[in-house]
Amino acid sequence: EDQVTQSPEALRLQEGESSSLNCSYTVSGLRGLFWYRQDPGKGPEFLFTLYSAGEEKEKERLKATLTKKESFLHITAPKPEDSATYLCAVQGGNAGNMLTFGGGTRLMVKP
Amino acid sequence: IAGITQAPTSQILAAGRRMTLRCTQDMRHNAMYWYRQDLGLGLRLIHYSNTAGTTGKGEVPDGYSVSRANTDDFPLTLASAVPSQTSVYFCASRKQGAADTQYFGPGTRLTVL
């Protein structure tokens, strides 16, 4: 059974204070690891897909990295508008087309 | 604007009533999904459809049914709603591919009293 654990559950940062969110996973044959951003009252918004260990992707202040056991979402010099819940999900080789989600990290960036 | 629409945005429903949540996508994606999101439990898959005419059960299918008569629409029906089905429901779609991204709709907030 695929499992995803995200940490911390909540993170408070000052504007400009860089940090990282963690997504640990166990999966049988990783097909893809996905990062989403979710604002209150809205649906998850796609950020990145990572397919293999060593892969990295960047978008503005966000950078996602992947190893064989975990993924990190690095946030460089965050701004208040980066405040949101960040979700990680995996698609395993035995899961068909289904995703397994972690519980999310709620990020709050104070000005 | 291409994407996924869901209706209604929110609904308060008496227990025992029948309710259909609507989902439409205009991206011509083959696969569609229904999730529920509950505090502390994250997103859990209810039902899915890999292509029009086929459906499958996810992690929490009991009390829900779906149909996929065409590519664009994927309604979720609660035959007899119960308070434990109070949740936020998200529809998602994905184009065919080994690990293509799932895109989510805006959600329906359902309260069953």
Coordinates of C-alpha atoms in Angstrom, one line a residue, chain B residues 6-47:
Chain B
Q6 CA -18.5 21.6 -10.4
A7 CA -22.1 22.3 -9.3
P8 CA -23.4 23.2 -6.9
T9 CA -20.8 25.3 -5.1
S10 CA -22.3 24.4 -1.7
Q11 CA -25.4 22.5 -0.5
I12 CA -27.1 21.8 2.8
L13 CA -29.0 18.5 2.6
A14 CA -31.3 16.6 4.9
A15 CA -30.3 13.1 5.8
G16 CA -32.0 10.5 3.7
R17 CA -32.3 12.8 0.6
R18 CA -30.8 11.9 -2.7
M19 CA -28.2 14.3 -4.2
T20 CA -26.2 14.4 -7.4
L21 CA -23.0 16.5 -7.6
R22 CA -22.1 17.5 -11.1
C23 CA -18.7 17.7 -12.7
T24 CA -17.9 18.7 -16.3
Q25 CA -14.5 19.1 -18.0
D26 CA -13.8 20.6 -21.4
M27 CA -10.2 19.4 -21.8
R28 CA -11.2 16.1 -23.4
H29 CA -9.4 14.2 -20.7
N30 CA -10.0 10.5 -20.6
A31 CA -9.8 9.9 -16.9
M32 CA -12.0 11.5 -14.2
Y33 CA -12.0 11.2 -10.4
W34 CA -14.1 12.1 -7.4
Y35 CA -12.4 12.8 -4.0
R36 CA -13.6 13.9 -0.7
Q37 CA -11.5 16.1 1.6
D38 CA -11.9 16.0 5.4
L39 CA -9.9 17.7 8.1
G40 CA -7.2 15.4 9.3
L41 CA -7.9 12.8 6.7
G42 CA -6.7 14.6 3.5
L43 CA -8.0 13.8 0.0
R44 CA -9.5 10.3 -0.4
L45 CA -10.6 8.8 -3.7
I46 CA -14.2 7.8 -3.9
H47 CA -14.7 6.6 -7.5

